[in-house]
Coordinates of C-alpha atoms and ligand atoms in Angstrom, one line a residue:
M15 CA -0.1 0.2 -0.2
K16 CA 1.3 2.9 -0.8
I17 CA -0.1 5.6 2.1
F18 CA 3.2 4.0 4.4
E19 CA 6.1 5.5 2.0
E20 CA 3.4 8.4 0.9
I21 CA 3.0 10.3 4.7
E22 CA 3.7 7.8 7.8
S23 CA 7.2 8.5 8.7
E24 CA 10.5 7.6 8.1
V25 CA 10.8 6.4 11.7
Q26 CA 9.1 3.1 11.5
S27 CA 11.2 -0.1 12.9
Y28 CA 8.9 -2.8 13.2
A29 CA 6.9 -2.1 9.8
R30 CA 11.2 -2.1 7.7
S31 CA 11.4 -5.4 9.1
F32 CA 8.1 -7.4 8.0
P33 CA 7.4 -5.3 5.3
R34 CA 3.8 -6.8 4.8
V35 CA 0.5 -5.0 5.8
F36 CA -1.9 -7.4 8.2
N37 CA -4.9 -7.6 8.7
K38 CA -6.6 -9.9 11.5
A39 CA -5.3 -12.0 13.9
Q40 CA -6.1 -14.6 16.1
G41 CA -3.7 -16.7 19.4
E42 CA -0.2 -16.7 18.0
Y43 CA -0.9 -16.2 14.1
L44 CA -1.2 -13.2 12.2
Y45 CA -2.5 -12.8 8.9
D46 CA -1.4 -10.7 6.4
T47 CA -3.9 -9.1 3.3
E48 CA -2.3 -11.7 1.0
G49 CA -4.2 -14.2 3.1
N50 CA -0.1 -15.3 4.2
Q51 CA 0.0 -16.4 7.8
Y52 CA 2.9 -16.1 9.7
L53 CA 3.5 -17.9 13.8
D54 CA 4.3 -14.4 15.6
F55 CA 7.2 -14.3 17.5
L56 CA 7.4 -11.8 18.3
A57 CA 3.5 -11.0 19.9
G58 CA 3.9 -6.6 19.9
A59 CA 7.2 -7.0 21.6
G60 CA 6.3 -8.4 24.8
T61 CA 2.3 -7.0 24.2
L62 CA 0.3 -10.2 23.3
N63 CA 1.5 -13.0 26.3
Y64 CA -1.5 -14.7 25.7
G65 CA -2.6 -14.5 22.1
H66 CA -3.6 -11.7 19.3
N67 CA -7.8 -11.5 19.8
N68 CA -7.4 -14.1 23.0
P69 CA -11.6 -15.4 22.8
I70 CA -12.0 -15.6 26.4
F71 CA -11.1 -11.4 27.1
K72 CA -12.8 -10.6 23.6
K73 CA -16.1 -12.1 25.1
E74 CA -16.0 -9.6 28.5
L75 CA -14.8 -6.8 26.5
L76 CA -16.7 -7.0 24.2
K77 CA -19.6 -7.1 26.2
Y78 CA -18.6 -3.8 28.6
I79 CA -18.6 -2.8 25.6
E80 CA -22.5 -3.7 24.6
S81 CA -23.5 -2.9 27.8
D82 CA -21.8 1.2 27.2
G83 CA -19.6 0.3 30.3
I84 CA -16.6 3.6 31.1
T85 CA -14.7 3.5 27.8
H86 CA -12.6 6.5 29.1
G87 CA -12.5 8.1 32.6
L88 CA -9.1 10.3 33.5
D89 CA -8.8 8.4 36.9
L90 CA -12.2 8.4 38.2
H91 CA -13.4 5.9 40.6
T92 CA -15.2 2.9 37.7
N93 CA -16.3 -0.4 38.6
A94 CA -13.7 -1.8 35.7
K95 CA -10.7 0.4 38.4
G96 CA -12.1 -1.2 41.2
N97 CA -13.0 -4.9 39.8
F98 CA -9.7 -4.5 38.7
L99 CA -7.2 -3.7 41.7
N100 CA -10.0 -6.3 43.9
T101 CA -8.2 -8.7 41.6
F102 CA -4.9 -7.8 41.8
N103 CA -5.2 -7.3 44.9
D104 CA -6.1 -10.9 45.9
K105 CA -4.9 -13.0 43.0
I106 CA -2.3 -11.2 42.2
L107 CA -0.6 -9.0 45.7
K108 CA -1.5 -11.4 48.7
P109 CA -0.9 -14.5 47.8
R110 CA 2.8 -12.8 47.5
N111 CA 2.3 -11.1 50.8
M112 CA 2.5 -7.8 48.5
D113 CA 1.7 -4.9 50.2
Y114 CA 2.0 -2.0 47.6
M115 CA -0.4 0.4 46.6
V116 CA -0.6 1.2 42.5
Q117 CA -0.4 3.9 40.8
F118 CA -2.8 4.3 37.5
T119 CA -0.3 6.0 34.8
G120 CA -0.1 7.8 31.4
P121 CA -1.0 3.6 29.5
T122 CA 2.8 3.8 28.4
G123 CA 5.9 1.8 29.8
A124 CA 7.9 5.0 30.0
N125 CA 5.2 7.2 31.0
A126 CA 5.1 4.1 33.6
V127 CA 9.3 4.7 34.2
E128 CA 9.0 8.5 34.1
T129 CA 6.6 8.5 37.3
A130 CA 9.0 5.5 39.1
M131 CA 11.7 8.3 38.8
K132 CA 10.4 11.3 39.6
L133 CA 8.5 9.3 42.8
A134 CA 11.9 7.7 43.8
R135 CA 14.2 11.6 43.7
K136 CA 10.9 13.0 45.5
I137 CA 11.1 10.5 48.7
K138 CA 15.0 10.7 48.7
Q139 CA 15.9 14.5 47.7
R140 CA 18.4 13.3 45.7
E141 CA 18.3 13.6 42.0
T142 CA 20.9 10.8 40.3
I143 CA 19.2 7.1 39.4
I144 CA 21.6 4.5 38.5
S145 CA 20.9 2.1 35.9
F146 CA 22.8 -0.2 33.9
T147 CA 24.5 -1.2 30.2
N148 CA 22.4 -2.2 27.4
G149 CA 19.3 -1.6 30.1
Y150 CA 16.0 -0.1 28.4
H151 CA 13.3 1.4 29.9
G152 CA 11.8 3.5 27.7
V153 CA 12.8 6.8 24.8
T154 CA 10.9 9.9 27.2
L155 CA 13.4 11.8 28.0
G156 CA 13.9 10.6 31.5
A157 CA 12.9 7.0 31.0
L158 CA 15.7 7.6 28.3
A159 CA 18.5 8.8 30.6
S160 CA 17.9 5.1 31.8
T161 CA 18.1 3.6 28.2
G162 CA 22.2 2.5 27.0
N163 CA 21.2 2.1 23.4
Q164 CA 23.0 4.8 21.7
H165 CA 20.8 4.9 18.6
H166 CA 17.5 5.8 21.2
R167 CA 19.9 8.1 23.5
G168 CA 20.9 9.9 20.9
G169 CA 17.0 10.6 19.6
A170 CA 16.8 13.4 22.6
G171 CA 19.0 16.6 20.8
M172 CA 19.8 17.6 23.8
L173 CA 22.4 16.1 27.5
L174 CA 20.7 13.3 28.9
T175 CA 21.3 14.3 33.2
G176 CA 20.6 13.0 36.2
V177 CA 21.3 9.4 35.6
D178 CA 24.8 7.1 36.3
T179 CA 25.4 3.6 34.1
L180 CA 26.4 0.9 36.1
P181 CA 27.6 -2.8 34.2
Y182 CA 24.5 -4.7 34.3
D183 CA 25.5 -8.5 35.1
G184 CA 28.0 -10.5 33.2
Y185 CA 29.5 -7.3 31.2
M186 CA 32.3 -7.4 32.3
G187 CA 32.6 -11.5 31.8
D188 CA 31.1 -14.4 33.7
D189 CA 34.4 -13.7 36.6
I190 CA 33.1 -10.4 37.6
D191 CA 30.8 -9.5 39.9
T192 CA 29.7 -6.0 39.3
T193 CA 28.1 -6.2 42.1
A194 CA 31.2 -6.0 43.8
Y195 CA 32.4 -3.2 42.1
L196 CA 28.3 -0.9 42.4
D197 CA 29.1 -1.4 46.1
K198 CA 32.6 0.1 45.5
V199 CA 32.3 3.0 44.1
L200 CA 28.8 3.8 45.9
T201 CA 31.4 3.5 49.3
D202 CA 33.6 5.8 48.5
S203 CA 32.9 9.6 48.2
S204 CA 35.2 10.0 46.1
S205 CA 34.0 7.8 43.2
G206 CA 32.5 10.1 41.2
V207 CA 29.0 8.0 41.6
D208 CA 26.4 10.4 43.4
H209 CA 24.5 8.9 46.2
P210 CA 21.8 8.0 43.4
A211 CA 17.7 8.3 44.9
A212 CA 17.3 4.6 43.2
I213 CA 18.9 1.8 41.4
I214 CA 16.8 0.7 38.0
V215 CA 17.3 -3.0 36.5
E216 CA 15.7 -5.6 34.7
T217 CA 15.9 -9.1 36.7
V218 CA 16.0 -10.0 32.7
Q219 CA 17.4 -7.9 29.6
G220 CA 14.5 -7.5 26.5
E221 CA 16.1 -5.3 24.5
G222 CA 19.9 -4.8 24.9
G223 CA 19.7 -8.8 24.6
I224 CA 17.9 -11.0 26.2
T225 CA 20.9 -11.0 29.0
A226 CA 19.1 -12.4 32.3
A227 CA 20.7 -11.9 35.4
S228 CA 21.5 -14.2 37.4
F229 CA 19.8 -14.4 40.9
S230 CA 21.9 -13.8 43.1
W231 CA 23.3 -11.0 41.4
L232 CA 19.7 -9.2 41.4
Q233 CA 19.5 -10.7 45.4
N234 CA 22.9 -8.2 45.8
I235 CA 21.7 -5.3 44.1
E236 CA 18.4 -5.7 46.5
K237 CA 21.7 -6.1 49.5
I238 CA 23.0 -2.8 48.4
C239 CA 20.2 -0.9 48.2
K240 CA 19.2 -1.4 52.1
K241 CA 23.5 -0.4 52.6
H242 CA 22.8 2.6 50.8
D243 CA 20.0 3.9 51.3
I244 CA 18.9 3.4 48.3
L245 CA 15.3 2.7 46.1
L246 CA 15.7 -0.7 43.9
I247 CA 12.7 -0.5 41.2
V248 CA 12.3 -3.5 39.2
D249 CA 11.2 -2.9 35.7
D250 CA 9.2 -5.6 34.9
I251 CA 7.2 -4.0 31.6
Q252 CA 9.1 -6.6 29.7
A253 CA 9.9 -9.2 31.4
G254 CA 6.5 -10.0 33.9
C255 CA 3.6 -10.6 33.7
G256 CA 4.9 -14.3 33.4
R257 CA 7.7 -13.8 30.7
T258 CA 10.3 -15.7 33.2
G259 CA 7.2 -18.4 34.0
T260 CA 6.4 -16.3 37.0
F261 CA 3.3 -13.5 37.2
F262 CA 6.8 -10.9 38.6
S263 CA 10.1 -11.9 37.3
F264 CA 11.1 -11.6 40.4
D265 CA 8.8 -14.1 42.3
E266 CA 11.2 -17.0 42.5
V267 CA 13.9 -14.2 43.2
G268 CA 13.4 -13.5 46.3
I269 CA 13.8 -9.9 46.7
Q270 CA 11.2 -7.2 47.7
P271 CA 10.8 -3.7 44.6
D272 CA 10.5 -0.8 46.7
I273 CA 8.9 -0.1 43.4
I274 CA 7.4 -1.8 40.2
T275 CA 7.0 -0.9 36.8
M276 CA 4.2 -3.1 34.7
S277 CA 3.2 -2.2 31.4
K278 CA 2.3 -4.5 28.0
S279 CA 0.6 -7.6 28.5
L280 CA -0.4 -6.8 31.7
S281 CA -4.3 -6.3 29.5
G282 CA -3.8 -9.1 28.2
Y283 CA -5.0 -7.9 25.4
G284 CA -2.7 -5.1 24.2
L285 CA -4.6 -2.4 24.8
P286 CA -1.9 0.5 26.7
F287 CA -1.7 0.5 30.3
A288 CA 0.8 1.1 32.5
I289 CA 1.2 0.6 36.6
V290 CA 3.8 1.7 38.9
L291 CA 3.0 -0.5 42.8
F292 CA 5.5 1.0 45.6
K293 CA 5.0 0.3 49.5
P294 CA 2.9 2.4 51.1
E295 CA 4.8 4.9 52.9
H296 CA 6.4 6.0 49.9
D297 CA 3.1 6.7 49.1
I298 CA 3.9 11.5 49.0
W299 CA 2.4 12.6 45.6
K300 CA 0.8 15.5 46.3
P301 CA -3.2 15.1 44.2
G302 CA -2.6 15.1 40.6
E303 CA 1.4 15.8 40.4
H304 CA 1.3 13.3 38.3
N305 CA -1.2 12.6 35.8
G306 CA -2.6 12.3 32.5
T307 CA -5.0 11.7 30.3
F308 CA -5.5 8.7 28.9
R309 CA -4.2 6.9 33.0
G310 CA -8.1 5.7 32.9
N311 CA -8.4 3.5 30.0
N312 CA -11.4 1.1 31.2
L313 CA -11.3 -1.1 28.4
A314 CA -8.1 -2.2 29.2
F315 CA -8.6 -2.5 33.1
V316 CA -11.9 -5.5 31.7
T317 CA -9.0 -7.5 30.1
A318 CA -6.3 -7.0 32.2
E319 CA -8.9 -8.3 35.7
A320 CA -9.7 -11.6 32.6
A321 CA -6.2 -12.4 32.3
I322 CA -5.4 -11.9 35.9
N323 CA -8.9 -14.0 36.8
H324 CA -8.1 -16.6 33.5
Y325 CA -4.0 -17.5 33.3
W326 CA -2.9 -16.5 37.3
S327 CA -5.5 -17.4 39.4
D328 CA -3.5 -20.9 40.2
D329 CA 0.3 -22.2 38.8
L330 CA -0.9 -24.1 36.7
F331 CA -0.2 -21.6 34.0
S332 CA 3.2 -21.2 35.4
K333 CA 3.5 -24.6 35.0
E334 CA 3.3 -24.1 31.1
V335 CA 5.5 -21.7 30.6
K336 CA 8.3 -23.0 32.5
R337 CA 7.6 -26.4 30.8
K338 CA 7.6 -24.8 27.2
G339 CA 10.6 -22.7 28.3
K340 CA 12.0 -25.6 28.8
Y341 CA 11.5 -27.3 25.7
M342 CA 12.5 -24.0 24.5
Y343 CA 16.1 -23.5 25.7
D344 CA 17.2 -27.6 25.2
R345 CA 15.7 -26.4 21.5
I346 CA 18.7 -23.4 21.3
N347 CA 21.0 -25.1 23.0
K348 CA 20.5 -28.2 20.2
I349 CA 20.6 -26.0 17.4
I350 CA 23.3 -23.8 18.7
D351 CA 25.7 -26.4 18.8
Q352 CA 24.6 -28.2 16.0
Y353 CA 24.7 -24.0 13.8
G354 CA 27.1 -22.5 16.3
E355 CA 30.0 -23.2 15.1
G356 CA 31.6 -22.1 18.8
N357 CA 30.6 -18.9 18.5
F358 CA 26.4 -18.5 19.7
S359 CA 25.6 -19.1 22.8
S360 CA 21.8 -18.7 24.5
R361 CA 20.4 -16.7 27.1
G362 CA 17.5 -15.7 28.9
R363 CA 15.2 -17.7 31.3
G364 CA 11.3 -19.4 30.7
M365 CA 10.0 -18.6 27.9
F366 CA 11.6 -15.0 27.3
Q367 CA 15.0 -16.6 25.2
G368 CA 17.4 -15.7 22.5
I369 CA 20.0 -16.6 20.1
N370 CA 22.9 -14.6 20.5
C371 CA 24.3 -14.4 17.2
V372 CA 27.8 -12.3 17.7
S373 CA 26.8 -11.1 14.3
G374 CA 24.2 -9.2 13.9
E375 CA 24.1 -8.9 10.0
L376 CA 23.4 -12.7 10.9
A377 CA 20.7 -12.1 13.1
S378 CA 19.7 -10.5 10.4
K379 CA 19.4 -12.6 7.0
I380 CA 18.2 -15.3 10.0
T381 CA 14.8 -13.1 10.8
K382 CA 14.3 -12.4 7.2
L383 CA 14.0 -16.2 6.3
A384 CA 12.5 -17.6 8.4
F385 CA 9.9 -14.3 7.4
K386 CA 10.1 -15.3 4.8
N387 CA 8.9 -18.9 5.6
G388 CA 6.0 -18.0 7.6
L389 CA 7.8 -16.8 10.5
M390 CA 7.8 -13.5 12.7
I391 CA 11.2 -12.9 14.8
E392 CA 12.6 -10.2 16.2
T393 CA 16.5 -8.9 17.0
S394 CA 17.8 -6.9 20.2
G395 CA 20.8 -6.1 21.3
A396 CA 23.2 -3.6 20.8
D397 CA 23.9 -4.5 17.6
D398 CA 21.1 -6.2 16.7
H399 CA 23.2 -9.4 17.1
V400 CA 19.9 -11.5 19.3
I401 CA 17.1 -13.2 17.7
K402 CA 14.2 -12.6 20.2
F403 CA 11.9 -15.3 20.5
L404 CA 9.0 -13.6 22.7
C405 CA 5.9 -16.2 20.8
P406 CA 3.0 -15.5 23.1
L407 CA 3.1 -17.8 26.6
T408 CA -0.3 -19.5 25.2
I409 CA 1.1 -20.9 21.9
S410 CA 0.2 -24.4 21.1
D411 CA 3.3 -27.5 22.0
Q412 CA 2.7 -27.7 18.1
N413 CA 3.3 -24.3 16.4
L414 CA 6.4 -23.4 19.4
K415 CA 7.7 -26.3 17.1
R416 CA 7.6 -25.8 14.0
G417 CA 8.3 -22.2 14.8
I418 CA 11.5 -23.0 16.4
D419 CA 11.6 -25.9 13.3
I420 CA 11.1 -22.9 10.4
L421 CA 14.2 -20.8 13.0
E422 CA 16.6 -24.0 12.2
D423 CA 16.1 -24.3 9.1
A424 CA 17.0 -20.5 8.6
I425 CA 19.8 -20.7 10.4
E426 CA 20.8 -23.9 9.1
T427 CA 20.4 -22.3 5.6
V428 CA 21.7 -18.5 6.6
C429 CA 25.2 -20.9 7.7
A430 CA 25.7 -22.9 5.4
K431 CA 25.8 -20.0 2.8
V432 CA 27.7 -17.6 4.9
K433 CA 30.3 -21.1 5.6
N434 CA 30.5 -21.2 1.7
F435 CA 31.6 -17.8 0.9
D436 CA 28.1 -17.1 -1.5
E437 CA 27.1 -14.1 -2.4
E438 CA 25.2 -12.1 -0.6
V439 CA 21.7 -14.0 -0.8
D440 CA 18.6 -11.9 -1.8
Y441 CA 16.1 -13.6 0.5
F442 CA 13.3 -11.5 -0.7
D443 CA 11.5 -11.5 -3.9
E444 CA 11.0 -7.6 -4.7
N445 CA 8.1 -6.9 -3.2
Y446 CA 9.8 -8.1 0.3
E447 CA 12.7 -5.3 -0.1
V448 CA 12.7 -2.3 2.1
E449 CA 15.4 -0.1 1.4
E450 CA 18.5 0.0 4.1
E451 CA 19.5 3.6 5.3
Ligands
LIG518 N1 10.6 -0.8 30.1 C1 11.2 -2.1 29.6 C2 11.3 -2.9 30.5 C3 10.8 -2.0 27.7 O1 11.1 -3.0 27.0 C4 10.0 -1.3 27.1 C5 9.2 -1.7 26.2 N2 10.0 -2.5 25.2 C6 10.1 -0.4 28.1 C7 10.1 0.0 29.3 C8 8.5 1.5 27.5 O2 8.2 0.3 26.7 P1 7.3 1.8 26.2 O3 7.8 1.1 24.7 O4 5.3 1.2 25.6 O5 7.4 3.3 26.8

């Protein structure tokens, strides 16, 4: 369709990787206007953990719309919001002994992160936040200051301030404990690192390349926060809502963050929705101090409640995610052993898995060929060198296998071509080709 070239901004990104016009989706399937079917291993960049148009949520949503339920409600008290809060409290917070307040922010992940950072600064009356190498927390200015990627940072056009970036787990190699370095710079009054209000961390870095921090590293981060009177913010926007096998990605880590950000799959249906959770003693906001027109996406409250009721009332779903995650891990490692030539490696936790192909060019060739063969899968990491598996958690065993089979075939083909020093292969017919900048 020409209109996209004519008037849609150059800022598009996913549309360049998957240059098709899509018109239908169900579960783990996406369809384009030519009737081609794709297995969706991107799933709205982690927003569709329960699949496209999940029929359970759709039924609730249609019933709600049909009854003229409130759609937009600012921060007004509504039935839909009350029901979500009750369900979230009863099924998520209370069983985990989590005593947290819920703040409804603007509906993007970035706005939840802005909120968390503002609140931490306000509580501690300190300016600096510590974030980590390869961290990704969004692209509005405050959140962007805590995002590592230079391509995104460069878009700011101004100094990004108020954040110091320190090495994430494994950044200096497997043998170096970067929490020891963190503790050292916070202890040394001449380190040049100011006493921060908070540390913001992803338990598994999504955009940064599916790097999972070890539980002991995360526990050390919490200890360091306590030791130095610093708040711990866990950004669970991508790793949360079951992706790693538990509702919160830190459920089994044994830490209690002071502040938690959530978005992406929280609504379950792909509807925009974000929240920030914090301990009651930290609820020092003045009314309206952080506001936003779209804090009351009541349609999202309806589907989020349905998602929690259906998938998180017991531990069956969590067990399923762990089982499928183990299958993915085993398959991925077999693929790496077979084709990786000792260069590829696997990373991640639960159904948040990745293959580090070392080269972004190679990873891109593999994902392009996979797309041609009906699998939609993206890359992440500093050089887009990590193939990132984000399929819906609800995917059938058969389709999970089929998706990985398609990827394996693509890896086999691309690696064989690279090995044989074949000429640059153009995997797409003309219609597919998107001009590189
Ligand atoms: N934090 C994390 C961990 C994310 O993965 C993302 C989005 N990829 C964000 C924040 C920003 O969310 P949004 O794109 O909705 O602003």
